[in-house]
Structure formats: C-alpha cells, structure tokens
C-alpha cells in the first residue's frame, strides 16, 4: 500500500520549504555523471541546488552504442533526472538550455530566464567536432545523445530495408556498406556490433540479398585503434575486428563525406550509412568562462577544480583540462564521477570554513568491447583480452547503471541476446517532430507561482533571449 506513505509525506513539513533564502544557491549545468555526482554529494549540505539540463534524463553514455545497434531500448540507459533526485529535498531539477554564463554578475541565462548563483558548477560535457567540415554532420551522425542513438539505429535498420527493395546490385552494395569513422572505443564497439547485426541478427531475415555479405569499414586517422590503450591491446582489437570480417583502415584520413560516399584521397567508398566516432570538442559554454583552454576547448582548472580567479565557479567531468603525472586526464566516466564528488566535498568544506582540497584522479582502468567474448581491458599494470575481458566489461557496465532497477532489465536483454543472437529493439521509429520549448514568460510565471523557491533562487525574466525550438528525434 502506497497511500499511507503519501499521507505521511504530505503531513510532514516539506524540508525544501524550510530552507532559508540565505542558504547558498549551487547551480549545476548538466545532469551527466559529473553534475549528478555534485548534486548527490551535496544531499545533506545546507545549500539550495538547481540542476539544469537541456534533456530530462541522465544518460549512461557508455551503452549508447547498444541503443544505436538495437541491443537495448532507450529507457534501459536513460533515467529521468527528476526520478533520480526526487528524494533529495534541497535539489530542484530544471529542463532548460543554458545559453549564457556571466561570472562577473554570478548569473546564468536559461530559456530567457536569469538565474543567480552563489556557486556554479559547469558539467556540460563535450560535443562532436567534424574538424571544420560541419557539412558532414548530416550524413555522418555522432553518438552523444539518446536522440542521436535512435537516429543511428534508424539509419542502420533502414539501410537493410532499402537494400531489400533495391533492384540495382551496385546500389544494394552501397546500402549494405557501413563506414565507421574513428577508431576509439566507440568506433570499435559500433563496428563490432554492425558486424554482428549483419552476420547473425539479420542473417536470415531478407530474401533478395544476403546480409552476411554486408561490408563494414572502420577508418582511423592515427596509426592504431584504441590509441589510449597499450599497443598490444590495440593490435589484439584490430585482429579481433578483422576476424569478424571488418576492414580496418588505420593511418587513413577521410577527405569527404556525402550522402552517397566516403572519400579517402582518391579512393571512394559507396555507402549510405556513415557513423561518426572521430572527434569531440568542449561544450561552447566552456568558452564563456573566459579562461585558458586546451586544443579541444577544455578548461584548465586549478587544483581544487575551480577556474582561475573565480573560487565560486567549478568545472567537472569531460570539460576538465588537467595533467596528472605528466599525462592529461582522460575524458571518461570515472573522471566525471570523481571530480563531481570532489567538488561537492570542497563546497561543503568552504561552507564549514575549511580550506578546499586538491583533486587527485584515481585511474580505475579502461575497457572496450569488440563483440561476443571479445574485449580488451587495462587495469593498472594488468591487461586482459578475450572472454575474461568481455565478462568484466559486462559486469562493470551493468553495475554502473545509476537506476538499479534497470540492471535487471539490461541483464535480461543481454541474456536474451546471448542465447538467441537477437536484438529486441529493432523497431524503426518515425521521423522527427518539432516541439517548442516553453517560452521565457510562461516558464518564468510558472516557477514564480510556486513560492518560496522562486524568490529563493533569484529568478528574473530577460527579454534578450528568444524561445528556442528543439528538434526531437524519435
Ligand atoms: C558513445 C560513448 C561511449 C562512451 N563509453 C565510455 C566507456 O565505456 N567508459 C567510460 O568511462 N566513458 C565512456 N564514455 C565517456 C563518458 O560517457 C563521459 O566521460 C561522461 O559521460 C562525462 O560526463 P559529464 O557529466 O562530464 O558529461 P555528460 O555525461 O556529457 O553530461 C553533460 C550534460 O550536460 C547537458 N548539457 C550540455 N549543454 C547544456 C546546456 N547548454 N544547457 C543545459 N544542459 C546542457 C547535457 O544534456 C548532458 O546531460 C563514452 C562516451 C560516449 C559518448
């Protein structure tokens, strides 16, 4: 029975309504691993938290490629941020896009509203870069958001459907040629999954062509795949991929991407499906902080993860530029979690009048999966490959899902796929629709109607910002 608990909750004074206006306001931009770790780390702190994200969910990016390749469904790896924080009375969740940061004024602007802060944590992550060829983006989607994963899934599944309809053998070949650009973990995982889809999942589903003859090409500009791993693991991964029939092209730069081909110098690969896993750059909000950044736009932070000359502004997660033991910190989930938790601790220390502590990253290792019973893992001095690394990969990823109930669903999906070679999320969703975000005025009024939070967070409407229209995918 749930209702007695409901009554109890209503009868109890709402903790948030007891919070004083004077309590410091911590604004967090981004509800990824890093932003969420900050919010959770401040659960019992005497602060008001507003966590703002342009999507309504926390996303487990390491399993995005599984949604893109139909192994998992979108809700398996995404949980509404509200659901994750509903038990935390000092946290307010807003779905909005931050467009401006004004550190001098201690304000940010989102959906046309100005929001004051006492402490700002920027956890907005990275986005794709096409190295000056933004026109490639429409032909070669990247994998960073759930919308993009669903778009990639649609493109892959549609390519097979089009091949079945296509009378010309040449054009059918183009539909069943898949090019993945970028040989990091995401590119390797995508290529491996594509080989499995063609070779096993869809092997018997079509009548006019043989999916097993599909061509998968993985292109990497650098000299080897998985550049951040030990060389022996890169070589192993390449051998495993080639064993799956994937053409691996290292030391190869793509010179053109169109709707119908990928060009590598003089060579042209006719294809209708190109996937981009090649480059990332810092979210544009990082540049608004007005401090030094590295080549990818990531912010050089101080030891305590604040930005130079601004003790009240912190940067966490992928946006951090920092070296430790002479090596740059990796943009991985562990860095996001650890830096987020560290900033929460430092804010609490400041509130207690204690000095902030310097951040030290603890490397827990890295791993990438290639296909069934095939993976590579590097943990400290130890290197693992094959079936052990694969089971390790499965275990670590399922245990890392933030929504504990989802672990069971994901385990079930994986067990099903393991025994049947099937992928259950093969539905092609309809084309995108456009949905208008709430305007500044409507959002402002709505929030201001719910005291005391409106006054507490120092909300103001700004007329300079126009409401935005966001394209929603699938
Ligand atoms: C396909 C893929 C596979 C990966 N695999 C692995 C792996 O196997 N192991 C591993 O350790 N790491 C992996 N990573 C990296 C890991 O996911 C990231 O390091 C981690 O997600 C970074 O967390 P973050 O909180 O800094 O940023 P993110 O998780 O990117 O979160 C940033 C958040 O900010 C929000 N945001 C951005 N701009 C705005 C704005 N203007 N207004 C409001 N909100 C905004 C975004 O919506 C997002 O929710 C992978 C990443 C990808 C993309």
Coordinates of C-alpha atoms and ligand atoms in Angstrom, one line a residue:
X1 CA 0.0 0.0 0.0
X2 CA 1.4 3.3 -1.0
X3 CA -1.1 5.9 0.2
X4 CA -0.2 5.9 4.0
X5 CA 3.3 6.9 3.0
X6 CA 1.9 9.6 0.7
X7 CA -0.2 11.0 3.6
X8 CA 2.8 10.9 5.9
X9 CA 4.8 12.8 3.3
X10 CA 2.1 15.5 2.9
X11 CA 1.7 15.8 6.7
X12 CA 5.5 16.3 7.2
X13 CA 6.7 19.8 6.6
X14 CA 8.5 20.0 3.3
X15 CA 12.2 20.3 4.0
X16 CA 12.8 22.5 1.0
X17 CA 10.1 25.0 2.1
X18 CA 12.1 25.3 5.4
X19 CA 15.3 26.2 3.5
X20 CA 16.2 29.9 4.1
X21 CA 16.7 32.3 1.3
X22 CA 20.2 32.9 2.8
X23 CA 21.3 29.3 2.1
X24 CA 23.9 29.3 -0.7
X25 CA 22.5 28.6 -4.1
X26 CA 24.5 26.0 -6.0
X27 CA 23.7 25.9 -9.7
X28 CA 24.8 22.9 -11.7
X29 CA 24.8 22.9 -15.5
X30 CA 24.5 19.4 -16.8
X31 CA 23.0 16.2 -15.2
X32 CA 25.5 13.8 -16.7
X33 CA 27.8 11.7 -14.5
X34 CA 29.6 14.8 -13.2
X35 CA 26.7 17.1 -12.5
X36 CA 24.7 14.3 -10.8
X37 CA 27.7 13.4 -8.6
X38 CA 27.8 17.0 -7.4
X39 CA 24.1 17.1 -6.6
X40 CA 24.2 13.8 -4.8
X41 CA 27.4 14.8 -2.9
X42 CA 25.5 17.9 -1.6
X43 CA 22.5 15.9 -0.5
X44 CA 22.8 16.7 3.2
X45 CA 24.5 20.1 2.8
X46 CA 22.8 23.3 3.8
X47 CA 22.5 24.6 0.3
X48 CA 19.8 25.0 -2.4
X49 CA 20.7 23.2 -5.6
X50 CA 19.3 23.9 -9.0
X51 CA 20.5 21.3 -11.6
X52 CA 19.8 22.4 -15.2
X53 CA 19.9 20.1 -18.2
X54 CA 18.6 20.5 -21.7
X55 CA 17.3 16.9 -21.6
X56 CA 15.1 15.5 -19.0
X57 CA 17.2 12.4 -18.3
X58 CA 20.5 11.3 -17.0
X59 CA 22.2 9.2 -19.8
X60 CA 24.5 6.3 -19.4
X61 CA 26.7 7.1 -22.5
X62 CA 28.9 4.1 -22.4
X63 CA 26.0 1.9 -23.5
X64 CA 24.7 4.4 -26.1
X65 CA 26.1 2.2 -28.9
X66 CA 23.9 -0.6 -27.7
X67 CA 20.8 1.5 -28.3
X68 CA 22.2 2.6 -31.7
X69 CA 22.6 -1.0 -32.7
X70 CA 19.2 -2.2 -31.3
X71 CA 20.6 -4.3 -28.5
X72 CA 19.0 -2.1 -25.8
X73 CA 16.0 0.2 -25.7
X74 CA 16.3 3.9 -24.9
X75 CA 14.9 3.7 -21.3
X76 CA 17.4 1.0 -20.4
X77 CA 20.2 3.5 -20.3
X78 CA 18.4 6.8 -19.5
X79 CA 16.5 7.7 -16.3
X80 CA 14.6 10.9 -15.7
X81 CA 16.8 13.2 -13.6
X82 CA 13.7 14.1 -11.5
X83 CA 13.4 10.5 -10.6
X84 CA 17.0 10.3 -9.5
X85 CA 16.7 13.3 -7.3
X86 CA 13.1 13.3 -6.1
X87 CA 14.1 12.1 -2.6
X88 CA 16.6 15.0 -2.2
X89 CA 14.6 18.0 -1.0
X90 CA 17.4 20.5 -1.4
X91 CA 17.6 19.8 -5.2
X92 CA 15.4 21.3 -7.9
X93 CA 15.6 19.9 -11.4
X94 CA 15.0 22.1 -14.5
X95 CA 14.9 21.0 -18.0
X96 CA 16.3 24.0 -19.9
X97 CA 19.1 25.0 -22.1
X98 CA 21.7 27.3 -20.6
X99 CA 22.8 29.9 -23.2
X100 CA 24.9 32.3 -21.2
X101 CA 27.2 32.4 -18.2
X102 CA 28.1 35.7 -16.7
X103 CA 30.7 35.0 -14.0
X104 CA 31.1 38.7 -13.1
X105 CA 27.4 39.0 -12.3
X106 CA 27.2 35.5 -10.8
X107 CA 24.4 34.6 -13.2
X108 CA 23.4 32.2 -15.9
X109 CA 20.7 32.6 -18.5
X110 CA 18.5 29.7 -19.5
X111 CA 15.4 29.7 -21.7
X112 CA 15.3 33.5 -21.3
X113 CA 15.5 33.5 -17.5
X114 CA 18.4 34.9 -15.5
X115 CA 19.3 32.8 -12.5
X116 CA 21.6 34.0 -9.7
X117 CA 24.1 31.6 -8.1
X118 CA 26.5 31.6 -5.2
X119 CA 28.4 28.6 -6.6
X120 CA 28.4 27.5 -10.2
X121 CA 29.4 24.0 -11.4
X122 CA 29.8 23.6 -15.1
X123 CA 29.3 20.0 -16.1
X124 CA 28.1 20.4 -19.6
X125 CA 30.4 17.8 -21.2
X126 CA 31.6 17.6 -24.8
X127 CA 30.1 17.6 -28.2
X128 CA 31.1 16.3 -31.7
X129 CA 33.5 18.1 -33.9
X130 CA 33.9 17.4 -37.7
X131 CA 37.3 19.2 -37.9
X132 CA 36.0 22.1 -39.9
X133 CA 33.6 20.0 -42.0
X134 CA 30.3 20.7 -40.3
X135 CA 28.5 19.8 -43.5
X136 CA 29.4 16.1 -42.9
X137 CA 27.3 16.1 -39.7
X138 CA 24.0 15.4 -41.6
X139 CA 25.5 12.4 -43.4
X140 CA 27.6 11.0 -40.5
X141 CA 25.8 11.3 -37.2
X142 CA 27.8 11.1 -34.0
X143 CA 26.8 9.3 -30.8
X144 CA 26.4 11.5 -27.8
X145 CA 22.7 11.8 -27.0
X146 CA 19.8 9.4 -27.0
X147 CA 18.3 11.2 -30.0
X148 CA 21.5 10.5 -31.9
X149 CA 21.5 6.9 -30.9
X150 CA 17.9 6.5 -32.2
X151 CA 18.8 8.3 -35.4
X152 CA 21.8 5.9 -35.9
X153 CA 19.6 2.9 -35.2
X154 CA 17.1 4.1 -37.7
X155 CA 19.7 4.6 -40.4
X156 CA 21.2 1.2 -39.9
X157 CA 17.9 -0.6 -39.9
X158 CA 16.6 1.4 -42.9
X159 CA 19.7 0.7 -44.9
X160 CA 18.9 -3.1 -44.8
X161 CA 15.3 -2.4 -45.6
X162 CA 16.3 -0.2 -48.6
X163 CA 18.7 -2.9 -49.8
X164 CA 15.8 -5.4 -49.9
X165 CA 13.9 -3.1 -52.2
X166 CA 16.8 -2.1 -54.4
X167 CA 16.9 -3.7 -57.8
X168 CA 20.5 -2.5 -58.7
X169 CA 23.2 -4.7 -57.3
X170 CA 25.6 -1.7 -57.2
X171 CA 23.2 0.4 -55.2
X172 CA 22.3 -2.5 -52.9
X173 CA 26.0 -2.8 -52.2
X174 CA 26.1 0.8 -51.1
X175 CA 23.1 0.2 -48.8
X176 CA 24.9 -2.7 -47.2
X177 CA 28.2 -0.9 -46.8
X178 CA 28.7 0.7 -43.4
X179 CA 31.5 3.1 -42.7
X180 CA 32.5 4.0 -39.1
X181 CA 34.9 6.9 -38.8
X182 CA 37.1 6.9 -35.7
X183 CA 38.9 4.0 -34.1
X184 CA 38.4 4.8 -30.4
X185 CA 36.3 2.7 -28.1
X186 CA 33.0 3.9 -29.6
X187 CA 34.1 3.3 -33.2
X188 CA 35.4 -0.2 -32.3
X189 CA 32.2 -1.0 -30.4
X190 CA 30.0 0.2 -33.2
X191 CA 31.9 -1.7 -35.9
X192 CA 31.8 -4.9 -33.9
X193 CA 28.1 -4.6 -33.3
X194 CA 27.4 -3.9 -37.0
X195 CA 29.3 -7.0 -38.0
X196 CA 27.2 -9.0 -35.5
X197 CA 23.9 -7.5 -36.8
X198 CA 24.8 -8.3 -40.4
X199 CA 26.4 -11.7 -39.7
X200 CA 24.0 -13.1 -37.1
X201 CA 21.0 -11.0 -36.1
X202 CA 19.6 -10.2 -39.6
X203 CA 21.3 -13.1 -41.3
X204 CA 18.1 -14.9 -42.3
X205 CA 15.6 -12.0 -42.4
X206 CA 15.9 -10.9 -46.0
X207 CA 15.1 -12.7 -49.3
X208 CA 16.7 -10.6 -52.0
X209 CA 20.2 -10.2 -50.6
X210 CA 22.4 -11.8 -48.1
X211 CA 23.1 -9.6 -45.0
X212 CA 26.1 -11.7 -44.2
X213 CA 27.8 -10.1 -47.2
X214 CA 27.5 -6.6 -45.7
X215 CA 30.7 -4.6 -45.7
X216 CA 31.8 -2.8 -42.5
X217 CA 34.8 -0.4 -42.8
X218 CA 36.4 1.2 -39.7
X219 CA 38.6 4.2 -40.5
X220 CA 41.1 5.7 -38.1
X221 CA 43.4 8.6 -38.8
X222 CA 46.0 7.6 -36.2
X223 CA 48.4 4.8 -36.6
X224 CA 46.4 2.4 -34.4
X225 CA 43.0 1.7 -33.0
X226 CA 42.3 2.4 -29.3
X227 CA 45.1 4.9 -29.0
X228 CA 44.8 5.4 -25.3
X229 CA 45.3 1.6 -24.6
X230 CA 48.5 -0.3 -24.5
X231 CA 49.8 -1.1 -28.0
X232 CA 49.4 -4.9 -27.5
X233 CA 45.7 -4.4 -26.8
X234 CA 45.3 -2.1 -29.9
X235 CA 46.8 -4.9 -32.0
X236 CA 44.6 -7.5 -30.4
X237 CA 41.5 -5.4 -31.0
X238 CA 42.4 -5.0 -34.7
X239 CA 42.9 -8.7 -35.1
X240 CA 39.6 -9.5 -33.5
X241 CA 37.8 -7.0 -35.7
X242 CA 39.4 -8.3 -38.8
X243 CA 38.4 -11.8 -37.7
X244 CA 34.8 -10.6 -37.7
X245 CA 35.3 -9.5 -41.4
X246 CA 35.6 -5.8 -40.7
X247 CA 38.0 -3.8 -42.9
X248 CA 40.2 -1.8 -40.5
X249 CA 42.0 1.1 -42.1
X250 CA 44.4 2.9 -39.8
X251 CA 46.6 5.9 -40.7
X252 CA 43.8 6.9 -43.1
X253 CA 42.2 10.4 -43.3
X254 CA 38.7 10.9 -44.6
X255 CA 38.6 13.8 -47.1
X256 CA 34.9 13.9 -48.0
X257 CA 31.6 12.6 -46.7
X258 CA 28.4 12.9 -48.8
X259 CA 25.0 11.2 -48.8
X260 CA 26.4 8.6 -51.1
X261 CA 30.1 8.1 -50.4
X262 CA 33.1 8.4 -48.2
X263 CA 36.2 9.7 -49.9
X264 CA 39.8 8.8 -48.7
X265 CA 42.1 10.7 -51.1
X266 CA 41.5 9.1 -54.5
X267 CA 39.5 6.2 -53.1
X268 CA 35.7 6.3 -52.9
X269 CA 33.6 4.0 -50.8
X270 CA 30.0 4.0 -51.9
X271 CA 27.8 3.9 -48.8
X272 CA 24.5 5.1 -47.4
X273 CA 25.4 4.8 -43.8
X274 CA 28.3 6.6 -42.2
X275 CA 28.8 6.8 -38.5
X276 CA 31.0 9.4 -36.8
X277 CA 33.1 8.5 -33.8
X278 CA 36.1 10.6 -34.6
X279 CA 36.3 13.8 -32.6
X280 CA 34.9 15.7 -29.7
X281 CA 35.2 19.3 -28.6
X282 CA 34.2 21.1 -25.4
X283 CA 30.6 22.4 -25.0
X284 CA 30.5 26.0 -26.1
X285 CA 29.7 27.1 -22.6
X286 CA 33.3 26.4 -21.5
X287 CA 34.5 29.3 -23.7
X288 CA 32.1 31.7 -21.9
X289 CA 34.1 31.2 -18.7
X290 CA 36.8 33.4 -20.3
X291 CA 39.8 31.3 -19.0
X292 CA 42.5 29.3 -20.7
X293 CA 41.5 26.2 -22.5
X294 CA 43.3 23.3 -24.3
X295 CA 43.0 22.5 -28.0
X296 CA 39.7 20.8 -27.5
X297 CA 38.3 23.8 -25.6
X298 CA 38.5 22.1 -22.2
X299 CA 39.1 24.4 -19.3
X300 CA 42.4 24.5 -17.4
X301 CA 41.3 24.2 -13.8
X302 CA 43.0 24.9 -10.5
X303 CA 44.0 22.1 -8.2
X304 CA 40.6 22.3 -6.4
X305 CA 38.8 22.3 -9.8
X306 CA 37.7 25.9 -9.6
X307 CA 38.6 28.2 -12.5
X308 CA 41.5 30.8 -12.2
X309 CA 40.5 33.9 -10.2
X310 CA 36.9 32.6 -9.6
X311 CA 36.7 30.5 -6.4
X312 CA 32.9 30.2 -6.8
X313 CA 33.0 28.6 -10.3
X314 CA 34.0 24.9 -10.7
X315 CA 34.4 22.8 -13.8
X316 CA 33.9 19.0 -13.6
X317 CA 33.8 15.9 -15.9
X318 CA 34.8 15.9 -19.5
X319 CA 35.3 19.6 -19.6
X320 CA 38.3 19.5 -17.3
X321 CA 41.8 20.1 -18.9
X322 CA 44.4 18.9 -16.4
X323 CA 47.5 16.8 -16.3
X324 CA 48.5 14.4 -13.6
X325 CA 51.8 12.6 -13.6
X326 CA 52.6 14.2 -16.9
X327 CA 49.6 12.8 -18.6
X328 CA 46.3 14.5 -19.5
X329 CA 43.3 13.3 -17.5
X330 CA 41.0 11.1 -19.7
X331 CA 37.5 12.2 -20.6
X332 CA 35.9 9.1 -19.0
X333 CA 33.0 8.4 -16.7
X334 CA 35.3 7.8 -13.7
X335 CA 36.8 11.3 -14.0
X336 CA 33.3 12.7 -14.2
X337 CA 32.2 10.8 -11.1
X338 CA 35.3 11.5 -9.0
X339 CA 35.5 15.2 -10.0
X340 CA 31.8 15.8 -9.3
X341 CA 32.1 14.1 -5.8
X342 CA 35.2 16.2 -5.1
X343 CA 33.7 19.5 -5.9
X344 CA 30.7 18.6 -3.7
X345 CA 33.2 17.9 -0.8
X346 CA 35.0 21.2 -1.5
X347 CA 31.8 23.2 -1.4
X348 CA 30.9 21.6 1.9
X349 CA 34.4 22.4 3.2
X350 CA 34.1 26.0 2.3
X351 CA 30.7 26.3 4.0
X352 CA 32.4 24.9 7.1
X353 CA 35.2 27.4 6.9
X354 CA 37.7 24.8 5.9
X355 CA 40.3 25.0 3.1
X356 CA 39.5 23.3 -0.2
X357 CA 41.4 20.1 -1.1
X358 CA 43.3 19.5 -4.3
X359 CA 41.8 16.9 -6.7
X360 CA 43.6 13.7 -7.3
X361 CA 42.3 11.3 -10.0
X362 CA 42.4 7.6 -9.4
X363 CA 42.6 5.6 -12.6
X364 CA 40.3 2.6 -12.3
X365 CA 41.3 1.3 -15.8
X366 CA 39.7 1.3 -19.2
X367 CA 38.0 -1.3 -21.4
X368 CA 36.3 -1.7 -24.8
X369 CA 34.2 -4.5 -26.1
X370 CA 34.5 -5.8 -29.7
X371 CA 31.9 -8.5 -29.9
X372 CA 30.8 -11.6 -28.2
X373 CA 33.6 -13.0 -26.0
X374 CA 35.9 -10.3 -27.4
X375 CA 37.0 -7.3 -25.4
X376 CA 40.2 -5.6 -24.1
X377 CA 40.7 -4.2 -20.6
X378 CA 43.6 -2.4 -19.0
X379 CA 43.6 -2.0 -15.2
X380 CA 46.8 -0.6 -13.8
X381 CA 49.6 -2.9 -14.9
X382 CA 47.2 -5.7 -15.8
X383 CA 45.9 -6.3 -19.3
X384 CA 43.1 -8.6 -20.2
X385 CA 41.7 -9.8 -23.5
X386 CA 39.1 -12.3 -24.8
X387 CA 36.3 -13.8 -22.8
X388 CA 37.5 -12.7 -19.4
X389 CA 37.8 -9.1 -20.5
X390 CA 34.3 -9.4 -22.1
X391 CA 32.7 -10.7 -18.9
X392 CA 34.5 -8.0 -16.9
X393 CA 33.1 -5.4 -19.4
X394 CA 29.6 -6.7 -18.9
X395 CA 29.8 -6.8 -15.2
X396 CA 31.3 -3.3 -14.8
X397 CA 28.8 -1.7 -17.2
X398 CA 25.7 -3.3 -15.7
X399 CA 26.8 -2.4 -12.2
X400 CA 27.5 1.2 -13.2
X401 CA 23.9 1.9 -14.3
X402 CA 22.6 4.5 -11.9
X403 CA 19.0 3.2 -12.0
X404 CA 19.4 0.0 -10.1
X405 CA 16.1 -1.5 -11.3
X406 CA 17.4 -1.1 -14.9
X407 CA 20.2 -3.5 -14.2
X408 CA 17.8 -6.4 -14.2
X409 CA 16.2 -5.3 -17.5
X410 CA 19.6 -4.9 -19.1
X411 CA 20.8 -8.3 -17.8
X412 CA 17.7 -9.9 -19.2
X413 CA 18.2 -8.2 -22.6
X414 CA 21.8 -9.3 -22.7
X415 CA 21.0 -12.9 -21.7
X416 CA 18.3 -13.0 -24.4
X417 CA 20.7 -11.7 -27.0
X418 CA 23.4 -14.1 -25.8
X419 CA 21.3 -17.2 -26.3
X420 CA 19.3 -16.1 -29.4
X421 CA 21.7 -13.7 -31.2
X422 CA 18.7 -11.4 -31.5
X423 CA 18.4 -7.7 -30.8
X424 CA 15.0 -6.8 -29.4
X425 CA 14.9 -3.1 -30.2
X426 CA 14.6 -3.3 -33.9
X427 CA 11.6 -1.0 -34.4
X428 CA 12.2 1.9 -36.8
X429 CA 10.7 5.0 -35.2
X430 CA 9.0 7.7 -37.1
X431 CA 10.7 10.9 -38.4
X432 CA 11.5 13.7 -36.0
X433 CA 8.8 16.2 -34.9
X434 CA 9.4 19.7 -33.7
X435 CA 8.4 20.7 -30.2
X436 CA 8.6 24.2 -28.9
X437 CA 10.3 24.7 -25.5
X438 CA 8.3 26.8 -23.0
X439 CA 8.8 30.5 -23.5
X440 CA 10.7 32.6 -21.0
X441 CA 7.4 34.3 -20.0
X442 CA 5.4 31.0 -19.5
X443 CA 8.3 29.3 -17.7
X444 CA 9.1 32.3 -15.6
X445 CA 5.4 32.7 -14.4
X446 CA 5.1 29.1 -13.7
X447 CA 8.1 29.0 -11.5
X448 CA 7.3 32.2 -9.8
X449 CA 3.8 30.9 -8.9
X450 CA 5.4 28.3 -6.6
X451 CA 6.9 30.1 -3.6
X452 CA 9.2 30.0 -1.8
X453 CA 11.7 28.6 -4.4
X454 CA 11.1 31.3 -6.9
X455 CA 12.3 34.1 -4.6
X456 CA 14.9 31.8 -3.2
X457 CA 16.7 31.2 -6.4
X458 CA 16.7 34.8 -7.6
X459 CA 14.8 34.3 -10.9
X460 CA 14.4 37.0 -13.4
X461 CA 13.0 37.1 -16.9
X462 CA 15.2 38.5 -19.6
X463 CA 13.9 39.9 -22.8
X464 CA 17.0 39.3 -24.9
X465 CA 16.6 35.6 -25.2
X466 CA 14.1 34.2 -27.7
X467 CA 12.3 30.9 -27.0
X468 CA 14.0 28.1 -28.9
X469 CA 12.7 25.3 -31.0
X470 CA 14.3 22.0 -30.4
X471 CA 14.2 19.1 -32.8
X472 CA 13.4 15.9 -31.1
X473 CA 14.5 12.7 -32.6
X474 CA 12.5 9.5 -32.5
Ligands
LIG1 C1 29.3 6.8 -27.1 C2 30.1 7.0 -25.8 C3 30.7 5.9 -25.2 C4 31.4 6.0 -24.0 N1 32.0 4.9 -23.4 C5 32.6 5.1 -22.3 C6 33.1 4.0 -21.5 O1 33.0 2.8 -22.0 N2 33.8 4.2 -20.4 C7 33.9 5.4 -19.9 O2 34.5 5.6 -18.8 N3 33.5 6.5 -20.5 C8 32.9 6.4 -21.7 N4 32.4 7.5 -22.4 C9 32.7 8.8 -21.8 C10 31.7 9.2 -20.7 O3 30.4 8.9 -21.0 C11 31.9 10.6 -20.4 O4 33.3 10.8 -19.9 C12 31.0 11.1 -19.3 O5 29.7 10.9 -19.7 C13 31.2 12.6 -19.0 O6 30.3 13.0 -18.1 P1 30.0 14.6 -17.9 O7 29.0 14.7 -16.8 O8 31.2 15.4 -17.9 O9 29.3 15.0 -19.3 P2 28.0 14.4 -20.0 O10 27.7 13.0 -19.5 O11 28.2 14.5 -21.4 O12 26.8 15.3 -19.4 C14 26.7 16.6 -19.9 C15 25.3 17.1 -19.6 O13 25.2 18.5 -19.9 C16 24.0 18.7 -20.6 N5 24.2 20.0 -21.3 C17 25.1 20.3 -22.2 N6 24.9 21.5 -22.6 C18 23.9 22.1 -21.9 C19 23.3 23.4 -21.9 N7 23.7 24.4 -22.7 N8 22.3 23.6 -21.1 C20 21.9 22.6 -20.3 N9 22.4 21.3 -20.2 C21 23.4 21.1 -21.1 C22 23.8 17.5 -21.5 O14 22.5 17.4 -21.9 C23 24.3 16.4 -20.6 O15 23.3 15.8 -19.9 C24 31.6 7.3 -23.5 C25 31.0 8.4 -24.1 C26 30.3 8.3 -25.3 C27 29.6 9.5 -26.0

